[in-house]
Short mmCIF file of C-alpha atoms and ligand atoms in Angstrom, two decimals:
data_model
loop_
_atom_site.label_atom_id
_atom_site.label_comp_id
_atom_site.label_asym_id
_atom_site.label_seq_id
_atom_site.Cartn_x
_atom_site.Cartn_y
_atom_site.Cartn_z
CA UNK W 315 100.18 106.26 -14.94
CA UNK W 316 98.60 102.84 -14.33
CA UNK W 317 97.72 101.28 -10.99
CA UNK W 318 96.65 97.66 -10.52
CA UNK W 319 94.60 96.99 -7.39
CA UNK W 320 94.65 93.45 -6.04
CA UNK W 321 92.45 91.90 -3.37
CA UNK W 322 93.77 88.41 -2.64
CA UNK W 323 91.71 85.86 -0.73
CA UNK W 324 92.71 82.34 0.22
CA UNK W 325 91.25 80.96 -3.04
CA UNK W 326 90.52 84.10 -5.05
CA UNK W 327 92.10 87.18 -6.60
CA UNK W 328 89.97 90.23 -7.44
CA UNK W 329 91.68 92.92 -9.50
CA UNK W 330 91.07 96.25 -11.22
CA UNK W 331 93.45 98.16 -13.48
CA UNK W 332 93.14 101.96 -13.40
CA UNK W 333 94.56 104.47 -15.84
CA UNK W 334 95.06 107.44 -13.57
CA UNK W 335 95.89 109.96 -16.31
CA UNK W 336 92.45 109.76 -17.91
CA UNK W 337 90.67 108.61 -14.75
CA UNK W 338 89.33 105.36 -16.18
CA UNK W 339 89.15 101.68 -15.36
CA UNK W 340 90.80 99.66 -18.14
CA UNK W 341 89.90 96.17 -16.97
CA UNK W 342 88.77 94.27 -13.92
CA UNK W 343 88.06 90.71 -12.96
CA UNK W 344 87.86 87.94 -10.45
CA UNK W 345 89.61 84.58 -10.24
CA UNK W 346 87.80 82.08 -8.06
CA UNK W 347 88.49 78.58 -6.75
CA UNK W 348 92.27 78.86 -6.97
CA UNK W 349 93.86 75.60 -5.87
CA UNK W 350 90.55 73.78 -5.69
CA UNK W 351 90.21 70.48 -7.46
CA UNK W 352 87.20 71.45 -9.56
CA UNK W 353 87.60 73.99 -12.32
CA UNK W 354 88.62 77.52 -11.51
CA UNK W 355 86.51 80.40 -12.76
CA UNK W 356 88.07 83.54 -14.24
CA UNK W 357 85.84 86.48 -15.12
CA UNK W 358 87.68 89.24 -16.99
CA UNK W 359 86.07 92.47 -18.15
CA UNK W 360 87.69 94.91 -20.57
CA UNK W 361 86.29 98.44 -20.65
CA UNK W 362 86.62 100.73 -23.60
CA UNK W 363 84.63 103.95 -23.73
CA UNK W 364 81.12 102.96 -22.72
CA UNK W 365 81.45 99.34 -23.83
CA UNK W 366 82.18 96.42 -21.52
CA UNK W 367 83.47 93.13 -22.86
CA UNK W 368 83.19 90.23 -20.42
CA UNK W 369 84.86 86.87 -20.88
CA UNK W 370 84.55 83.89 -18.53
CA UNK W 371 87.04 81.03 -18.59
CA UNK W 372 86.84 77.78 -16.66
CA UNK W 373 90.30 76.30 -16.12
CA UNK W 374 91.95 74.78 -13.08
CA UNK W 375 94.10 77.45 -11.43
CA UNK W 376 96.86 75.67 -9.56
CA UNK W 377 97.97 78.45 -7.23
CA UNK W 378 98.16 82.24 -6.80
CA UNK W 379 101.30 82.56 -8.96
CA UNK W 380 99.54 80.83 -11.85
CA UNK W 381 96.45 82.96 -11.16
CA UNK W 382 98.32 86.26 -11.34
CA UNK W 383 100.18 85.09 -14.46
CA UNK W 384 96.81 84.33 -16.09
CA UNK W 385 95.64 87.85 -15.24
CA UNK W 386 98.81 89.31 -16.77
CA UNK W 387 98.40 87.31 -19.97
CA UNK W 388 94.86 88.64 -20.39
CA UNK W 389 95.91 92.22 -19.61
CA UNK W 390 98.76 91.99 -22.17
CA UNK W 391 96.99 89.90 -24.82
CA UNK W 392 98.11 91.29 -28.24
CA UNK W 393 94.49 91.48 -29.48
CA UNK W 394 92.28 92.10 -26.48
CA UNK W 395 94.80 93.33 -23.90
CA UNK W 396 94.85 96.81 -22.40
CA UNK W 397 98.63 97.13 -21.85
CA UNK W 398 101.66 96.00 -23.84
CA UNK W 399 103.65 94.52 -20.94
CA UNK W 400 103.85 94.53 -17.15
CA UNK W 401 106.37 97.38 -17.07
CA UNK W 402 103.47 99.73 -17.91
CA UNK W 403 102.06 99.16 -14.42
CA UNK W 404 103.55 101.81 -12.13
CA UNK W 405 102.14 100.54 -8.85
CA UNK W 406 100.22 97.64 -7.36
CA UNK W 407 97.85 98.52 -4.49
CA UNK W 408 97.09 95.59 -2.20
CA UNK W 409 94.14 95.30 0.13
CA UNK W 410 95.50 94.02 3.46
CA UNK W 411 92.86 93.15 6.01
CA UNK W 412 94.67 93.61 9.32
CA UNK W 413 97.22 96.34 10.02
CA UNK W 414 96.90 95.86 13.81
CA UNK W 415 98.57 98.73 15.68
CA UNK W 416 101.56 98.62 13.33
CA UNK W 417 99.98 100.19 10.24
CA UNK W 418 97.44 103.00 10.24
CA UNK W 419 98.47 104.48 6.89
CA UNK W 420 98.94 103.13 3.36
CA UNK W 421 102.49 101.82 3.30
CA UNK W 422 105.08 101.08 0.60
CA UNK W 423 105.90 97.40 0.93
CA UNK W 424 109.47 96.30 1.54
CA UNK W 425 110.86 93.23 3.32
CA UNK W 426 110.44 94.73 6.80
CA UNK W 427 106.84 95.75 6.09
CA UNK W 428 106.07 92.27 4.81
CA UNK W 429 107.58 90.78 7.98
CA UNK W 430 105.46 93.10 10.11
CA UNK W 431 102.27 92.11 8.22
CA UNK W 432 103.32 88.50 8.81
CA UNK W 433 103.64 89.18 12.53
CA UNK W 434 99.99 90.25 12.56
CA UNK W 435 98.77 86.87 11.23
CA UNK W 436 97.55 85.70 14.67
CA UNK W 437 95.07 88.61 14.66
CA UNK W 438 93.74 87.76 11.17
CA UNK W 439 94.54 84.10 10.48
CA UNK W 440 91.88 83.82 7.78
CA UNK W 441 92.88 86.92 5.82
CA UNK W 442 96.46 88.15 6.25
CA UNK W 443 98.17 84.95 4.95
CA UNK W 444 96.31 85.27 1.61
CA UNK W 445 97.10 88.99 1.41
CA UNK W 446 100.79 88.23 2.03
CA UNK W 447 100.76 85.57 -0.67
CA UNK W 448 99.31 88.10 -3.14
CA UNK W 449 102.05 90.60 -2.26
CA UNK W 450 104.83 88.02 -2.62
CA UNK W 451 103.59 86.89 -6.02
CA UNK W 452 102.99 90.45 -7.27
CA UNK W 453 106.49 91.54 -6.25
CA UNK W 454 107.91 88.81 -8.52
CA UNK W 455 105.56 89.43 -11.44
CA UNK W 456 105.73 93.26 -11.33
CA UNK W 457 109.35 93.83 -10.23
CA UNK W 458 109.50 97.45 -11.41
CA UNK W 459 106.17 98.54 -9.83
CA UNK W 460 105.85 100.10 -6.36
CA UNK W 461 103.89 97.77 -4.10
CA UNK W 462 101.58 99.50 -1.63
CA UNK W 463 99.55 97.99 1.21
CA UNK W 464 96.21 99.63 2.10
CA UNK W 465 94.76 98.35 5.36
CA UNK W 466 91.10 97.63 6.09
CA UNK W 467 91.66 98.69 9.67
CA UNK W 468 93.31 102.04 8.89
CA UNK W 469 90.25 104.33 8.81
CA UNK W 470 89.40 103.24 12.36
CA UNK W 471 92.68 104.61 13.73
CA UNK W 472 90.77 107.54 15.22
CA UNK W 473 88.55 105.41 17.48
CA UNK W 474 89.23 106.48 21.09
CA UNK W 475 90.26 104.04 23.86
CA UNK W 476 86.80 104.13 25.47
CA UNK W 477 85.45 102.53 22.29
CA UNK W 478 88.36 100.32 21.27
CA UNK W 479 89.24 98.74 24.63
CA UNK W 480 87.39 95.67 25.84
CA UNK W 481 86.63 95.52 29.54
CA UNK W 482 89.16 92.73 30.07
CA UNK W 483 92.32 92.83 32.19
CA UNK W 484 94.35 95.70 30.68
CA UNK W 485 97.35 93.38 30.43
CA UNK W 486 95.60 91.53 27.58
CA UNK W 487 95.62 94.74 25.58
CA UNK W 488 99.21 95.70 26.38
CA UNK W 489 100.71 92.26 25.84
CA UNK W 490 98.47 90.60 23.23
CA UNK W 491 96.96 93.71 21.57
CA UNK W 492 93.42 92.48 22.20
CA UNK W 493 91.26 95.49 21.28
CA UNK W 494 88.71 96.63 18.70
CA UNK W 495 90.34 97.36 15.32
CA UNK W 496 87.34 97.48 12.99
CA UNK W 497 87.26 96.48 9.31
CA UNK W 498 85.73 97.55 5.97
CA UNK W 499 87.53 100.85 6.68
CA UNK W 500 88.27 101.48 3.01
CA UNK W 501 84.57 101.17 2.19
CA UNK W 502 83.32 103.26 5.13
CA UNK W 503 85.84 105.98 4.27
CA UNK W 504 85.02 105.89 0.55
CA UNK W 505 81.25 106.28 1.01
CA UNK W 506 81.79 108.99 3.63
CA UNK W 507 83.93 110.96 1.16
CA UNK W 508 81.33 110.47 -1.57
CA UNK W 509 78.61 111.75 0.78
CA UNK W 510 80.68 114.85 1.53
CA UNK W 511 81.17 115.40 -2.19
CA UNK W 512 77.43 115.09 -2.86
CA UNK W 513 76.56 117.40 0.03
CA UNK W 514 79.25 119.81 -1.15
CA UNK W 515 80.69 120.03 2.35
CA UNK W 516 84.07 119.10 3.82
CA UNK W 517 83.97 115.62 5.34
CA UNK W 518 85.44 117.16 8.50
CA UNK W 519 82.11 119.01 9.00
CA UNK W 520 79.96 115.88 8.88
CA UNK W 521 78.61 113.34 11.35
CA UNK W 522 77.60 110.13 9.55
CA UNK W 523 76.50 106.56 10.18
CA UNK W 524 77.78 104.30 7.41
CA UNK W 525 76.13 100.89 7.00
CA UNK W 526 78.09 98.37 4.90
CA UNK W 527 75.93 95.30 4.22
CA UNK W 528 77.66 92.68 2.06
CA UNK W 529 78.39 89.05 2.90
CA UNK W 530 80.15 90.58 5.86
CA UNK W 531 78.53 93.62 7.43
CA UNK W 532 79.62 96.48 9.63
CA UNK W 533 78.57 99.96 10.71
CA UNK W 534 80.66 102.98 11.62
CA UNK W 535 79.93 106.12 13.60
CA UNK W 536 81.79 109.00 11.95
CA UNK W 537 82.23 112.24 13.88
CA UNK W 538 83.55 115.25 11.98
CA UNK W 539 84.84 112.94 9.27
CA UNK W 540 86.62 110.50 11.59
CA UNK W 541 85.65 106.99 12.68
CA UNK W 542 84.83 107.07 16.41
CA UNK W 543 83.24 103.63 16.74
CA UNK W 544 82.57 100.62 14.57
CA UNK W 545 80.67 97.38 14.98
CA UNK W 546 83.41 94.88 14.04
CA UNK W 547 85.97 94.24 16.72
CA UNK W 548 89.34 92.55 17.12
CA UNK W 549 88.19 90.31 14.26
CA UNK W 550 85.41 90.69 11.68
CA UNK W 551 83.14 88.42 13.76
CA UNK W 552 81.69 91.02 16.12
CA UNK W 553 78.70 93.28 15.51
CA UNK W 554 75.98 92.84 12.90
CA UNK W 555 74.43 89.53 11.87
CA UNK W 556 76.19 88.52 8.63
CA UNK W 557 75.86 85.87 5.92
CA UNK W 558 77.59 83.17 7.96
CA UNK W 559 78.96 85.07 11.00
CA UNK W 560 77.04 85.40 14.25
CA UNK W 561 77.99 88.98 15.10
CA UNK W 562 77.42 89.90 18.78
CA UNK W 563 76.69 86.99 21.08
CA UNK W 564 77.08 86.42 24.81
CA UNK W 565 80.84 85.75 25.24
CA UNK W 566 80.00 82.83 27.56
CA UNK W 567 78.44 80.79 24.74
CA UNK W 568 81.75 79.28 23.48
CA UNK W 569 82.59 78.24 27.08
CA UNK W 570 79.11 76.74 27.46
CA UNK W 571 79.56 74.78 24.21
CA UNK W 572 82.95 73.44 25.29
CA UNK W 573 81.41 72.26 28.55
CA UNK W 574 78.16 70.91 27.15
CA UNK W 575 78.90 69.58 23.66
CA UNK W 576 81.61 67.54 22.01
CA UNK W 577 82.81 70.54 20.03
CA UNK W 578 86.43 71.63 20.20
CA UNK W 579 87.30 75.32 20.44
CA UNK W 580 88.45 75.23 16.78
CA UNK W 581 85.08 73.79 15.74
CA UNK W 582 83.29 76.49 17.70
CA UNK W 583 85.35 79.11 15.91
CA UNK W 584 84.28 77.62 12.57
CA UNK W 585 80.68 77.45 13.79
CA UNK W 586 80.65 81.16 14.67
CA UNK W 587 82.37 82.25 11.44
CA UNK W 588 80.96 79.89 8.83
CA UNK W 589 77.78 78.25 10.10
CA UNK W 590 76.06 81.04 11.98
CA UNK W 591 74.51 84.39 11.01
CA UNK W 592 71.71 84.23 8.43
CA UNK W 593 72.86 80.75 7.38
CA UNK W 594 72.62 79.49 10.94
CA UNK W 595 69.05 80.69 11.32
CA UNK W 596 67.53 79.71 7.96
CA UNK W 597 70.15 77.58 6.14
CA UNK W 598 70.61 80.27 3.48
CA UNK W 599 73.25 82.99 3.42
CA UNK W 600 72.60 84.79 0.14
CA UNK W 601 70.20 87.65 0.83
CA UNK W 602 68.39 87.21 -2.51
CA UNK W 603 67.58 83.58 -1.67
CA UNK W 604 66.47 84.52 1.84
CA UNK W 605 64.12 87.24 0.58
CA UNK W 606 62.64 84.85 -1.98
CA UNK W 607 62.14 82.16 0.67
CA UNK W 608 60.60 84.68 3.09
CA UNK W 609 58.13 85.84 0.43
CA UNK W 610 57.12 82.23 -0.14
CA UNK W 611 56.26 81.94 3.55
CA UNK W 612 59.42 80.29 4.93
CA UNK W 613 59.16 81.24 8.61
CA UNK W 614 62.85 80.78 9.42
CA UNK W 615 63.80 83.04 6.52
CA UNK W 616 61.30 85.61 7.84
CA UNK W 617 62.81 85.36 11.33
CA UNK W 618 66.33 85.70 9.90
CA UNK W 619 65.32 88.92 8.13
CA UNK W 620 63.72 90.30 11.28
CA UNK W 621 66.82 89.51 13.32
CA UNK W 622 69.11 90.98 10.65
CA UNK W 623 67.32 94.31 10.38
CA UNK W 624 66.68 94.53 14.14
CA UNK W 625 70.43 94.31 14.85
CA UNK W 626 71.17 97.10 12.34
CA UNK W 627 68.46 99.22 13.94
CA UNK W 628 70.01 98.71 17.39
CA UNK W 629 73.36 99.94 16.11
CA UNK W 630 71.73 102.98 14.48
CA UNK W 631 70.22 103.82 17.87
CA UNK W 632 73.58 103.37 19.58
CA UNK W 633 75.43 105.52 17.05
CA UNK W 634 72.77 108.26 17.10
CA UNK W 635 73.44 108.44 20.84
CA UNK W 636 77.23 108.34 20.37
CA UNK W 637 77.18 111.16 17.80
CA UNK W 638 74.36 113.28 19.26
CA UNK W 639 73.71 114.87 15.90
CA UNK W 640 73.79 113.08 12.55
CA UNK W 641 73.80 114.59 9.04
CA UNK W 642 73.24 111.38 7.09
CA UNK W 643 73.08 107.62 7.22
CA UNK W 644 74.51 105.73 4.26
CA UNK W 645 73.66 102.28 2.94
CA UNK W 646 76.30 100.51 0.87
CA UNK W 647 77.58 97.11 -0.45
CA UNK W 648 75.54 94.30 -2.05
CA UNK W 649 72.56 94.31 0.33
CA UNK W 650 72.76 97.98 1.31
CA UNK W 651 72.73 99.06 -2.33
CA UNK W 652 70.31 96.55 -3.83
CA UNK W 653 67.73 95.51 -1.22
CA UNK W 654 65.03 98.19 -0.75
CA UNK W 655 63.05 95.86 1.54
CA UNK W 656 65.96 95.67 3.96
CA UNK W 657 66.48 99.45 3.96
CA UNK W 658 62.74 99.96 4.55
CA UNK W 659 62.67 97.48 7.41
CA UNK W 660 65.75 99.07 9.02
CA UNK W 661 64.32 102.60 8.82
CA UNK W 662 60.81 101.66 9.91
CA UNK W 663 60.00 103.21 13.29
CA UNK W 664 62.98 105.59 13.26
CA UNK W 665 60.91 108.56 12.01
CA UNK W 666 60.78 110.24 15.44
CA UNK W 667 64.55 109.93 15.65
CA UNK W 668 64.86 111.94 12.42
CA UNK W 669 65.21 109.17 9.85
CA UNK W 670 62.24 109.39 7.45
CA UNK W 671 62.50 107.17 4.39
CA UNK W 672 60.70 108.08 1.16
CA UNK W 673 59.16 104.74 0.13
CA UNK W 674 59.03 105.54 -3.57
CA UNK W 675 62.58 106.88 -3.76
CA UNK W 676 63.77 103.84 -1.81
CA UNK W 677 62.29 101.46 -4.37
CA UNK W 678 63.21 103.18 -7.61
CA UNK W 679 66.36 104.58 -9.12
CA UNK W 680 69.43 103.46 -10.95
CA UNK W 681 72.36 101.79 -9.27
CA UNK W 682 74.15 105.02 -8.49
CA UNK W 683 74.54 107.35 -5.53
CA UNK W 684 71.21 108.84 -4.51
CA UNK W 685 69.15 110.20 -1.61
CA UNK W 686 66.07 108.36 -0.43
CA UNK W 687 64.69 110.43 2.49
CA UNK W 688 61.52 112.52 2.39
CA UNK W 689 61.69 116.31 2.20
CA UNK W 690 60.95 116.59 5.93
CA UNK W 691 63.57 114.09 7.13
CA UNK W 692 66.07 115.88 9.39
CA UNK W 693 68.64 113.18 8.67
CA UNK W 694 69.46 112.46 5.05
CA UNK W 695 69.54 108.86 3.84
CA UNK W 696 71.95 107.94 1.04
CA UNK W 697 72.62 104.88 -1.07
CA UNK W 698 76.25 105.05 -2.20
CA UNK W 699 77.76 102.21 -4.25
CA UNK W 700 81.05 101.39 -2.59
CA UNK W 701 84.26 101.16 -4.61
CA UNK W 702 87.02 99.85 -2.39
CA UNK W 703 89.35 99.32 -5.35
CA UNK W 704 89.06 102.97 -6.42
CA UNK W 705 89.81 104.06 -2.86
CA UNK W 706 92.86 101.76 -2.76
CA UNK W 707 94.02 103.16 -6.14
CA UNK W 708 93.66 106.72 -4.80
CA UNK W 709 95.56 105.88 -1.60
CA UNK W 710 98.28 104.14 -3.64
CA UNK W 711 98.59 107.13 -5.94
CA UNK W 712 98.75 109.53 -2.99
CA UNK W 713 101.63 107.56 -1.54
CA UNK W 714 103.76 107.05 -4.64
CA UNK W 715 103.37 110.65 -5.73
P1 ADP S 2022 81.06 90.90 -0.46
O1 ADP S 2022 80.84 91.27 0.98
O2 ADP S 2022 81.51 89.49 -0.64
O3 ADP S 2022 81.88 91.91 -1.24
P2 ADP S 2022 78.68 92.02 -1.70
O4 ADP S 2022 78.93 93.39 -1.19
O5 ADP S 2022 78.62 91.81 -3.17
O6 ADP S 2022 79.62 90.90 -1.09
O7 ADP S 2022 77.25 91.55 -1.09
C1 ADP S 2022 76.78 90.26 -1.24
C2 ADP S 2022 75.38 90.20 -0.69
O8 ADP S 2022 74.56 91.14 -1.42
C3 ADP S 2022 74.73 88.83 -0.83
O9 ADP S 2022 74.02 88.49 0.35
C4 ADP S 2022 73.75 89.05 -1.97
O10 ADP S 2022 72.64 88.22 -1.86
C5 ADP S 2022 73.34 90.49 -1.73
N1 ADP S 2022 72.72 91.07 -2.93
C6 ADP S 2022 73.28 91.32 -4.12
N2 ADP S 2022 72.34 91.80 -4.98
C7 ADP S 2022 71.17 91.83 -4.31
C8 ADP S 2022 69.83 92.21 -4.63
N3 ADP S 2022 69.50 92.65 -5.84
N4 ADP S 2022 68.89 92.12 -3.67
C9 ADP S 2022 69.20 91.66 -2.44
N5 ADP S 2022 70.44 91.30 -2.06
C10 ADP S 2022 71.41 91.38 -2.99
#
């Protein structure tokens, strides 16, 4: 059985093809700059045994249909392809960012489901339209495959009203569905399951704090295996400081800006999502560049790092209080997995709260799941590489079986 996982963005398609029978990844890749006037970039990797063969092509990619067709021609290439034709693909698993209150489970996509995802566009105007486009194109290109939607919000279904309601007039929740939904659920759930596997315990016995630090960032408090609170809110803007997103700010700031600047509300929305966060503070949003600049003495980069790690620390404190007892904290995603300096800065000063980092273990080690606390640390500290595509493939398989 073969499952293709697709993560469609407004100008990109990430994909991974799994062979479920022998539990392997056959190929994966990323198409970038779809529909942009300069040349598109298509990275395609074929895996065979332990070898990886990467090819990169630069060609304009007109639209998502052309993009997905390009992926299919590489997957079915007579010489380098990994399948003979598209009918070999049994199911396509789609990452869909916002399920709102309509979808809390992976769902087989039909016309009604697609309409319902469309209805949720106002809650995720940046993400759901691209996800829908990916589904529409994939349904045409893989007509015989089951199409399954896996929602980023789904894992947070278990968050109780005291944590998901905002203290606004209740009417805004009942009529407009304004509430916390949370995102990165597939990643938080995946690393939580991996932690349970490594600890050889059922996930339902564990209290965890999962810390996903990529371009976007979020944290989740997990009680007995279930999400009970998370830092992102109705949209992925709330919570941690991110590459270009502000995270938590005083809600009066947009009103203040409308009153005291020439910015429109749409411009303020762009400001908070695209020009704030790390980029807003030090003009850089890639963590590697910021760390390099900070080491060279750039004071704004140093301040940005202090703010970034301070916010994570505040959420750890909050979630320790929410959970009462915590078995492990888990770092994941680009920064969480690869930046020992950030992990060290986050954990510094938390020793008396039970989080004691082993400095040597934090710095060394291959890019695989590992523990980095000292022997005396009451709370274990894990680095777990996230694999959202694998989680989507598993959820897709579970549904079509
Ligand atoms: P996305 O959220 O888009 O999936 P990733 O999870 O890949 O992104 O995370 C991207 C972030 O990870 C970027 O800020 C990048 O600088 C950072 N990152 C990747 N590798 C390293 C590294 N070796 N050291 C520090 N930061 C890193």
